[in-house]
């Protein structure tokens, strides 16, 4: 199998980010305003698909391929984690918002009689609970990384 040229992969990534931005607006997802704080290059570097950054890329790609309806939800979630403020309240709110946005996305993408709607809703709730149960360290690490990067610029 032939690999795409680096510039081609970047262009595909830009198209993906543009599509996610449009979906966030179309579905009226909670906290979609966070997207406007970043330019396209920053969005490309922050969004890593569904799953924590500690997962290998192939695993995140696999999870994302299995749950494409939750990509836009993970997009907003990744941006929220990038802006981590180290507080339990915002950590919990981000994870609860993942579930609510997942429900909204599932309802927008699939009709009430389509079983994929309920499967997507189930996985949104499941991923939100997994992040809540196991994500605190990653939440803090994301905030620390952002602060280090900010201090390095000064």
Backbone as a printed PyTorch tensor [residue, N CA C, xyz], in Angstrom:
tensor([[[  0.8350,  -1.1740,   0.0000],
         [  0.0000,   0.0000,   0.0000],
         [  0.8790,   1.2360,   0.0000]],

        [[  0.5300,   2.1830,  -0.8000],
         [  1.3240,   3.3970,  -0.9370],
         [  0.8830,   4.4490,   0.0770]],

        [[  1.8260,   5.0840,   0.7350],
         [  1.5140,   6.1140,   1.7270],
         [  1.3320,   7.4530,   1.0410]],

        [[  0.4280,   8.2490,   1.5790],
         [  0.1730,   9.5830,   1.0240],
         [  1.3320,  10.5060,   1.3520]],

        [[  1.5850,  11.4410,   0.4720],
         [  2.6260,  12.4370,   0.7040],
         [  2.2550,  13.2710,   1.9260]],

        [[  3.2580,  13.7790,   2.6790],
         [  2.9630,  14.5490,   3.8900],
         [  2.0070,  15.7220,   3.6470]],

        [[  2.1940,  16.4490,   2.5610],
         [  1.3060,  17.5820,   2.3140],
         [ -0.1240,  17.1170,   2.0410]],

        [[ -0.2630,  15.9510,   1.4640],
         [ -1.5880,  15.4060,   1.1780],
         [ -2.2880,  15.0140,   2.4810]],

        [[ -1.5440,  14.3950,   3.3940],
         [ -2.1250,  14.0380,   4.6890],
         [ -2.5530,  15.2830,   5.4430]],

        [[ -1.7340,  16.3460,   5.3490],
         [ -2.0600,  17.6010,   6.0200],
         [ -3.3300,  18.1970,   5.4280]],

        [[ -3.4700,  18.1400,   4.1260],
         [ -4.6690,  18.6700,   3.4740],
         [ -5.9060,  17.8640,   3.8780]],

        [[ -5.7630,  16.5510,   3.9760],
         [ -6.8730,  15.7190,   4.4360],
         [ -7.2480,  16.0620,   5.8650]],

        [[ -6.2240,  16.3250,   6.6680],
         [ -6.4520,  16.6980,   8.0690],
         [ -7.1980,  18.0300,   8.1460]],

        [[ -6.8220,  18.9920,   7.3030],
         [ -7.5090,  20.2840,   7.2740],
         [ -8.9770,  20.1050,   6.8790]],

        [[ -9.2290,  19.2290,   5.9110],
         [-10.6090,  18.9600,   5.5010],
         [-11.4010,  18.3400,   6.6530]],

        [[-10.7520,  17.4220,   7.3640],
         [-11.4080,  16.7770,   8.5100],
         [-11.7560,  17.8110,   9.5810]],

        [[-10.8200,  18.6790,   9.9070],
         [-11.0520,  19.7020,  10.9330],
         [-12.1670,  20.6520,  10.4840]],

        [[-12.1540,  21.0350,   9.2230],
         [-13.2010,  21.9190,   8.6950],
         [-14.5660,  21.2460,   8.8200]],

        [[-14.6430,  19.9660,   8.4970],
         [-15.8850,  19.2250,   8.6030],
         [-16.3560,  19.1520,  10.0600]],

        [[-15.4200,  18.9270,  10.9920],
         [-15.7760,  18.8500,  12.4110],
         [-16.3030,  20.1900,  12.9230]],

        [[-15.6740,  21.2780,  12.4740],
         [-16.1530,  22.6090,  12.8560],
         [-17.5770,  22.8340,  12.3660]],

        [[-17.8460,  22.4430,  11.1300],
         [-19.1860,  22.5990,  10.5510],
         [-20.2090,  21.7420,  11.2970]],

        [[-19.8260,  20.5140,  11.6370],
         [-20.7350,  19.6370,  12.3700],
         [-21.0520,  20.2040,  13.7530]],

        [[-20.0630,  20.7420,  14.4250],
         [-20.2830,  21.3120,  15.7580],
         [-21.3240,  22.4330,  15.6930]],

        [[-21.2520,  23.2400,  14.6530],
         [-22.2330,  24.3230,  14.4680],
         [-23.5950,  23.7630,  14.0670]],

        [[-23.6150,  22.8760,  13.0980],
         [-24.8670,  22.3090,  12.6010],
         [-25.6360,  21.6000,  13.7110]],

        [[-24.9310,  20.8450,  14.5370],
         [-25.5740,  20.0810,  15.6080],
         [-25.7940,  20.9210,  16.8630]],

        [[-25.3040,  22.1740,  16.8550],
         [-25.4280,  23.0900,  18.0030],
         [-24.8990,  22.4540,  19.2890]],

        [[-23.6770,  21.9100,  19.2020],
         [-23.0870,  21.2340,  20.3560],
         [-22.6840,  22.2360,  21.4290]],

        [[-22.7330,  21.7790,  22.6590],
         [-22.3370,  22.6170,  23.7880],
         [-20.8520,  22.9560,  23.6960]],

        [[-20.5190,  24.1530,  24.0420],
         [-19.1400,  24.6640,  24.1020],
         [-18.4400,  24.6550,  22.7400]],

        [[-19.1890,  24.7320,  21.6680],
         [-18.5820,  24.7860,  20.3350],
         [-17.8090,  26.0830,  20.1240]],

        [[-18.0800,  27.0920,  20.9440],
         [-17.3780,  28.3770,  20.8460],
         [-15.8740,  28.2240,  21.0790]],

        [[-15.5010,  27.1860,  21.7910],
         [-14.0840,  26.9530,  22.0880],
         [-13.2700,  26.8120,  20.7970]],

        [[-13.8960,  26.3470,  19.7420],
         [-13.2100,  26.1130,  18.4670],
         [-12.6740,  27.4260,  17.8920]],

        [[-13.4000,  28.5100,  18.0970],
         [-13.0220,  29.7990,  17.5010],
         [-11.7610,  30.3950,  18.1290]],

        [[-11.3210,  29.8710,  19.2330],
         [-10.1130,  30.3800,  19.9050],
         [ -8.8160,  29.9490,  19.2270]],

        [[ -8.9130,  29.0390,  18.2760],
         [ -7.7200,  28.4460,  17.6680],
         [ -7.7540,  28.5800,  16.1530]],

        [[ -6.5540,  28.6740,  15.5680],
         [ -6.4790,  28.6460,  14.1070],
         [ -6.4140,  27.1810,  13.6590]],

        [[ -6.4670,  26.9620,  12.3620],
         [ -6.5270,  25.6010,  11.8320],
         [ -5.3000,  24.7650,  12.1990]],

        [[ -4.1410,  25.3740,  12.1560],
         [ -2.9200,  24.6430,  12.5010],
         [ -2.9590,  24.1670,  13.9560]],

        [[ -3.4140,  25.0340,  14.8450],
         [ -3.5170,  24.6630,  16.2600],
         [ -4.5600,  23.5670,  16.4590]],

        [[ -5.6870,  23.6850,  15.7640],
         [ -6.7220,  22.6620,  15.8770],
         [ -6.1980,  21.3040,  15.4160]],

        [[ -5.4340,  21.3130,  14.3330],
         [ -4.8500,  20.0640,  13.8220],
         [ -3.8990,  19.4320,  14.8320]],

        [[ -3.1650,  20.2530,  15.5520],
         [ -2.1960,  19.6950,  16.5070],
         [ -2.8540,  19.2560,  17.8140]],

        [[ -3.9810,  19.8510,  18.1740],
         [ -4.6470,  19.5050,  19.4390],
         [ -5.5220,  18.2650,  19.2960]],

        [[ -6.3080,  18.1970,  18.2210],
         [ -7.2350,  17.0860,  18.0470],
         [ -6.4880,  15.8180,  17.6710]],

        [[ -6.7110,  14.7500,  18.4420],
         [ -5.9980,  13.5050,  18.1740],
         [ -6.9270,  12.3210,  17.9190]],

        [[ -8.1880,  12.6020,  17.6590],
         [ -9.1300,  11.5100,  17.4380],
         [ -9.7490,  11.0730,  18.7570]],

        [[-10.4430,   9.9660,  18.7300],
         [-11.0980,   9.4670,  19.9380],
         [-10.0870,   8.6290,  20.7180]],

        [[ -9.9120,   8.9750,  21.9690],
         [ -8.9880,   8.2550,  22.8460],
         [ -7.9140,   9.1770,  23.3740]],

        [[ -7.3190,   8.7820,  24.4830],
         [ -6.2920,   9.6270,  25.1060],
         [ -4.9950,   9.6570,  24.2900]],

        [[ -4.2460,  10.7040,  24.5000],
         [ -2.9810,  10.8630,  23.7840],
         [ -2.0000,   9.7460,  24.1120]],

        [[ -2.1770,   9.1200,  25.2830],
         [ -1.2790,   8.0280,  25.6780],
         [ -1.4970,   6.7680,  24.8340]],

        [[ -2.6430,   6.6550,  24.1750],
         [ -2.8790,   5.5180,  23.2910],
         [ -2.0090,   5.6650,  22.0450]],

        [[ -1.5430,   4.5600,  21.4990],
         [ -0.8080,   4.6530,  20.2280],
         [ -1.7370,   5.1690,  19.1260]],

        [[ -1.1340,   5.8150,  18.1470],
         [ -1.9170,   6.4300,  17.0670],
         [ -2.8170,   5.4050,  16.3720]],

        [[ -2.3000,   4.2020,  16.1080],
         [ -3.0750,   3.1900,  15.4090],
         [ -4.3430,   2.8300,  16.1980]],

        [[ -4.2500,   2.8390,  17.5370],
         [ -5.4030,   2.4940,  18.3620],
         [ -6.4470,   3.6170,  18.3260]],

        [[ -5.9890,   4.8690,  18.4230],
         [ -6.9150,   6.0100,  18.3290],
         [ -7.6020,   6.0320,  16.9660]],

        [[ -6.8330,   5.7390,  15.8950],
         [ -7.4200,   5.6840,  14.5530],
         [ -8.4800,   4.5850,  14.4640]],

        [[ -8.2010,   3.4560,  15.0760],
         [ -9.1560,   2.3470,  15.0840],
         [-10.4370,   2.6970,  15.8310]],

        [[-10.2940,   3.2860,  17.0060],
         [-11.4640,   3.6860,  17.7980],
         [-12.2630,   4.7430,  17.0370]],

        [[-11.5530,   5.6990,  16.4390],
         [-12.2220,   6.7550,  15.6720],
         [-12.9700,   6.1700,  14.4730]],

        [[-12.3780,   5.1690,  13.8280],
         [-13.0400,   4.5370,  12.6740],
         [-14.2920,   3.7660,  13.1000]],

        [[-14.2620,   3.1950,  14.2950],
         [-15.4180,   2.4460,  14.7930],
         [-16.5440,   3.3570,  15.2820]],

        [[-16.2040,   4.6050,  15.6270],
         [-17.1880,   5.5290,  16.1990],
         [-17.1350,   6.8950,  15.5050]],

        [[-17.3420,   6.9350,  14.1910],
         [-17.2010,   8.2040,  13.4700],
         [-18.1960,   9.2750,  13.9110]],

        [[-19.3420,   8.8840,  14.4060],
         [-20.3250,   9.8800,  14.8360],
         [-19.8620,  10.6390,  16.0790]],

        [[-18.9100,  10.1000,  16.8050],
         [-18.4250,  10.7660,  18.0150],
         [-17.1640,  11.5950,  17.7750]],

        [[-16.7090,  11.6740,  16.5370],
         [-15.4850,  12.4310,  16.2420],
         [-15.6370,  13.9040,  16.6140]],

        [[-16.7500,  14.5130,  16.2670],
         [-16.9490,  15.9340,  16.5730],
         [-17.0420,  16.1540,  18.0840]],

        [[-17.5830,  15.1790,  18.7890],
         [-17.6770,  15.2620,  20.2450],
         [-16.2720,  15.2000,  20.8540]],

        [[-15.4560,  14.2850,  20.3420],
         [-14.0730,  14.1700,  20.8150],
         [-13.2630,  15.4120,  20.4660]],

        [[-13.5930,  16.0380,  19.3540],
         [-12.9170,  17.2660,  18.9200],
         [-13.0760,  18.3600,  19.9810]],

        [[-14.3020,  18.6140,  20.3960],
         [-14.5540,  19.6160,  21.4360],
         [-13.9230,  19.1760,  22.7510]],

        [[-14.0390,  17.9150,  23.0620],
         [-13.4750,  17.3630,  24.3040],
         [-11.9590,  17.5510,  24.3510]],

        [[-11.2840,  17.2930,  23.2330],
         [ -9.8260,  17.4880,  23.1820],
         [ -9.4480,  18.9460,  23.4180]],

        [[-10.2280,  19.8670,  22.8660],
         [ -9.9520,  21.2910,  23.0670],
         [-10.1620,  21.6790,  24.5290]],

        [[-11.1880,  21.1320,  25.1440],
         [-11.4300,  21.4080,  26.5610],
         [-10.2920,  20.8720,  27.4140]],

        [[ -9.8110,  19.7030,  27.0800],
         [ -8.7100,  19.1270,  27.8480],
         [ -7.4290,  19.9120,  27.6130]],

        [[ -7.2690,  20.4220,  26.4260],
         [ -6.1060,  21.2590,  26.1350],
         [ -6.1070,  22.5050,  27.0290]],

        [[ -7.2930,  22.9990,  27.3530],
         [ -7.4300,  24.1790,  28.1970],
         [ -7.6170,  23.8290,  29.6730]],

        [[ -7.2510,  22.6350,  30.0520],
         [ -7.4180,  22.1680,  31.4280],
         [ -6.9800,  23.2150,  32.4500]],

        [[ -7.8330,  23.4230,  33.4420],
         [ -7.5050,  24.3660,  34.5210],
         [ -7.2270,  23.6540,  35.8410]],

        [[ -7.0650,  22.3510,  35.7970],
         [ -6.7330,  21.5120,  36.9480],
         [ -7.8640,  21.3840,  37.9690]],

        [[ -9.0760,  21.8350,  37.6440],
         [-10.1560,  21.7550,  38.6320],
         [-11.0260,  20.5290,  38.3810]],

        [[-11.4590,  19.9210,  39.4620],
         [-12.3520,  18.7580,  39.3800],
         [-13.6800,  19.1360,  38.7360]],

        [[-14.1410,  20.3610,  39.0190],
         [-15.4320,  20.7970,  38.4890],
         [-15.4190,  20.8400,  36.9600]],

        [[-14.4060,  21.4800,  36.3900],
         [-14.3650,  21.5700,  34.9260],
         [-14.0380,  20.2150,  34.2930]],

        [[-13.2880,  19.3850,  34.9900],
         [-13.0150,  18.0190,  34.5330],
         [-14.3220,  17.2370,  34.4090]],

        [[-15.1180,  17.2780,  35.4640],
         [-16.3960,  16.5700,  35.4740],
         [-17.3440,  17.1600,  34.4270]],

        [[-17.3840,  18.4870,  34.3220],
         [-18.2560,  19.1360,  33.3470],
         [-17.8650,  18.7500,  31.9190]],

        [[-16.5720,  18.6910,  31.6280],
         [-16.1140,  18.3070,  30.2930],
         [-16.5550,  16.8870,  29.9490]],

        [[-16.4250,  15.9790,  30.8980],
         [-16.8180,  14.5950,  30.6570],
         [-18.3310,  14.4400,  30.5270]],

        [[-19.0870,  15.1870,  31.3470],
         [-20.5480,  15.1570,  31.2220],
         [-20.9860,  15.7630,  29.8920]],

        [[-20.3000,  16.8100,  29.4540],
         [-20.6160,  17.4460,  28.1770],
         [-20.3360,  16.4780,  27.0180]],

        [[-19.2870,  15.6470,  27.1570],
         [-19.0100,  14.6360,  26.1330],
         [-20.2560,  13.7680,  25.9260]],

        [[-20.8400,  13.3240,  27.0220],
         [-22.0320,  12.4840,  26.9380],
         [-23.1990,  13.2410,  26.3120]],

        [[-23.4600,  14.4500,  26.7840],
         [-24.5870,  15.2310,  26.2460],
         [-24.3950,  15.5440,  24.7610]],

        [[-23.1730,  15.9380,  24.3880],
         [-22.9000,  16.2160,  22.9740],
         [-23.0010,  14.9510,  22.1280]],

        [[-22.5940,  13.8340,  22.6980],
         [-22.7280,  12.5560,  21.9900],
         [-24.1860,  12.2120,  21.7200]],

        [[-25.0470,  12.4800,  22.7010],
         [-26.4740,  12.2590,  22.5150],
         [-27.0190,  13.1660,  21.4140]],

        [[-26.6410,  14.4530,  21.4620],
         [-27.1080,  15.4100,  20.4430],
         [-26.6730,  14.9800,  19.0480]],

        [[-25.4130,  14.5650,  18.9350],
         [-24.8750,  14.1420,  17.6400],
         [-25.6020,  12.9040,  17.1250]],

        [[-25.8100,  11.9410,  18.0000],
         [-26.5090,  10.7140,  17.5950],
         [-27.9160,  11.0310,  17.1150]],

        [[-28.5980,  11.9230,  17.8290],
         [-29.9660,  12.2890,  17.4390],
         [-29.9930,  13.0690,  16.1240]],

        [[-28.9420,  13.8610,  15.8890],
         [-28.8750,  14.6330,  14.6420],
         [-28.5120,  13.7560,  13.4380]],

        [[-27.7300,  12.7250,  13.6630],
         [-27.2300,  11.9080,  12.5530],
         [-28.1200,  10.7210,  12.2000]],

        [[-28.8610,  10.2180,  13.1820],
         [-29.6280,   8.9890,  12.9690],
         [-31.0870,   9.1790,  13.3910]],

        [[-31.9960,   8.6280,  12.6200],
         [-33.4220,   8.6980,  12.9370],
         [-33.7310,   7.8630,  14.1820]],

        [[-34.8750,   8.1220,  14.7880],
         [-35.2330,   7.4370,  16.0330],
         [-35.3030,   5.9250,  15.8740]],

        [[-35.6100,   5.4460,  14.6820],
         [-35.7600,   4.0070,  14.4480],
         [-34.4440,   3.3260,  14.0440]],

        [[-33.3880,   4.1080,  13.9020],
         [-32.0950,   3.5580,  13.4810],
         [-31.3030,   3.0940,  14.7130]],

        [[-30.9720,   1.8130,  14.7990],
         [-30.2520,   1.3130,  15.9760],
         [-28.8970,   1.9930,  16.2000]],

        [[-28.3060,   2.5520,  15.1300],
         [-27.0260,   3.2410,  15.2960],
         [-27.1430,   4.4410,  16.2320]],

        [[-28.3120,   5.0510,  16.2590],
         [-28.5480,   6.1850,  17.1580],
         [-28.3090,   5.7700,  18.6070]],

        [[-28.8800,   4.6690,  18.9970],
         [-28.8020,   4.2080,  20.3840],
         [-27.4300,   3.6230,  20.7060]],

        [[-26.8080,   3.0480,  19.7060],
         [-25.4450,   2.5560,  19.8830],
         [-24.4780,   3.7210,  20.0920]],

        [[-24.6250,   4.7820,  19.2950],
         [-23.7760,   5.9690,  19.4510],
         [-24.0160,   6.6230,  20.8090]],

        [[-25.2640,   6.6740,  21.2540],
         [-25.5810,   7.2550,  22.5540],
         [-24.9680,   6.4160,  23.6810]],

        [[-25.0570,   5.1100,  23.5470],
         [-24.4580,   4.2050,  24.5370],
         [-22.9520,   4.4390,  24.6350]],

        [[-22.2850,   4.5410,  23.4850],
         [-20.8360,   4.7280,  23.4950],
         [-20.4540,   6.1180,  23.9920]],

        [[-21.2560,   7.1210,  23.7130],
         [-20.9840,   8.4610,  24.2410],
         [-21.0150,   8.4320,  25.7680]],

        [[-22.0370,   7.7970,  26.3170],
         [-22.1300,   7.6920,  27.7800],
         [-20.9660,   6.8690,  28.3390]],

        [[-20.6710,   5.7840,  27.6690],
         [-19.5820,   4.9100,  28.1130],
         [-18.2390,   5.6320,  28.0990]],

        [[-17.9320,   6.3360,  27.0020],
         [-16.6500,   7.0620,  26.9100],
         [-16.5830,   8.1870,  27.9320]],

        [[-17.7010,   8.8820,  28.1540],
         [-17.7280,   9.9390,  29.1670],
         [-17.4180,   9.3840,  30.5480]],

        [[-17.9930,   8.2270,  30.8650],
         [-17.7430,   7.5980,  32.1720],
         [-16.3040,   7.0870,  32.2890]],

        [[-15.7670,   6.5660,  31.1930],
         [-14.3760,   6.0940,  31.2030],
         [-13.4360,   7.2680,  31.4430]],

        [[-13.6860,   8.3890,  30.7700],
         [-12.8490,   9.5830,  30.9820],
         [-12.9470,  10.0540,  32.4240]],

        [[-14.1630,  10.0150,  32.9860],
         [-14.3480,  10.4590,  34.3690],
         [-13.6090,   9.5390,  35.3380]],

        [[-13.6770,   8.2470,  35.0850],
         [-13.0650,   7.2790,  35.9990],
         [-11.5400,   7.2310,  35.9020]],

        [[-11.0050,   7.3990,  34.6870],
         [ -9.5700,   7.1730,  34.4970],
         [ -8.7960,   8.3600,  33.9370]],

        [[ -9.4470,   9.4970,  33.7260],
         [ -8.8000,  10.5940,  33.0060],
         [ -8.2050,  11.7140,  33.8240]],

        [[ -8.3360,  11.6750,  35.1490],
         [ -7.8690,  12.8050,  35.9570],
         [ -6.3920,  13.1180,  35.7310]],

        [[ -5.5520,  12.1220,  35.7090],
         [ -4.1150,  12.3540,  35.5010],
         [ -3.8580,  12.9930,  34.1480]],

        [[ -4.5250,  12.5030,  33.1170],
         [ -4.3510,  13.0750,  31.7760],
         [ -4.8670,  14.5100,  31.7310]],

        [[ -5.9430,  14.8070,  32.4510],
         [ -6.4840,  16.1710,  32.5290],
         [ -5.4240,  17.1150,  33.1080]],

        [[ -4.7990,  16.6870,  34.1730],
         [ -3.7600,  17.5100,  34.8030],
         [ -2.5240,  17.6240,  33.9160]],

        [[ -2.1310,  16.5340,  33.2810],
         [ -0.9770,  16.5620,  32.3830],
         [ -1.2100,  17.4910,  31.1950]],

        [[ -2.4340,  17.5140,  30.6810],
         [ -2.7540,  18.3990,  29.5570],
         [ -2.5950,  19.8590,  29.9700]],

        [[ -3.0520,  20.1790,  31.1600],
         [ -2.8980,  21.5450,  31.6650],
         [ -1.4480,  21.9150,  31.8870]],

        [[ -0.6850,  20.9770,  32.4330],
         [  0.7470,  21.2290,  32.6620],
         [  1.4880,  21.4330,  31.3440]],

        [[  1.1750,  20.6210,  30.3530],
         [  1.8280,  20.7480,  29.0410],
         [  1.5160,  22.1010,  28.4160]],

        [[  0.2580,  22.5350,  28.5480],
         [ -0.1250,  23.8330,  27.9960],
         [  0.6190,  24.9630,  28.7140]],

        [[  0.7330,  24.8560,  30.0240],
         [  1.4440,  25.8920,  30.7920],
         [  2.9290,  25.9240,  30.4430]],

        [[  3.5360,  24.7630,  30.3080],
         [  4.9630,  24.7130,  29.9170],
         [  5.1720,  25.3430,  28.5540]],

        [[  4.2820,  25.0470,  27.6220],
         [  4.3840,  25.6060,  26.2830],
         [  4.2150,  27.1240,  26.3340]],

        [[  3.2960,  27.5870,  27.1530],
         [  3.0620,  29.0210,  27.2860],
         [  4.2670,  29.7130,  27.9170]],

        [[  4.8650,  29.0830,  28.9100],
         [  6.0470,  29.6690,  29.5710],
         [  7.2500,  29.6790,  28.6230]],

        [[  7.3530,  28.6680,  27.7850],
         [  8.4730,  28.5970,  26.8310],
         [  8.3910,  29.7050,  25.7970]],

        [[  7.1940,  30.1600,  25.4770],
         [  7.0360,  31.2430,  24.5080],
         [  7.4760,  32.5800,  25.0810]],

        [[  7.4300,  32.7310,  26.4030],
         [  7.7890,  34.0140,  27.0250],
         [  9.2610,  34.2130,  27.1190]]])
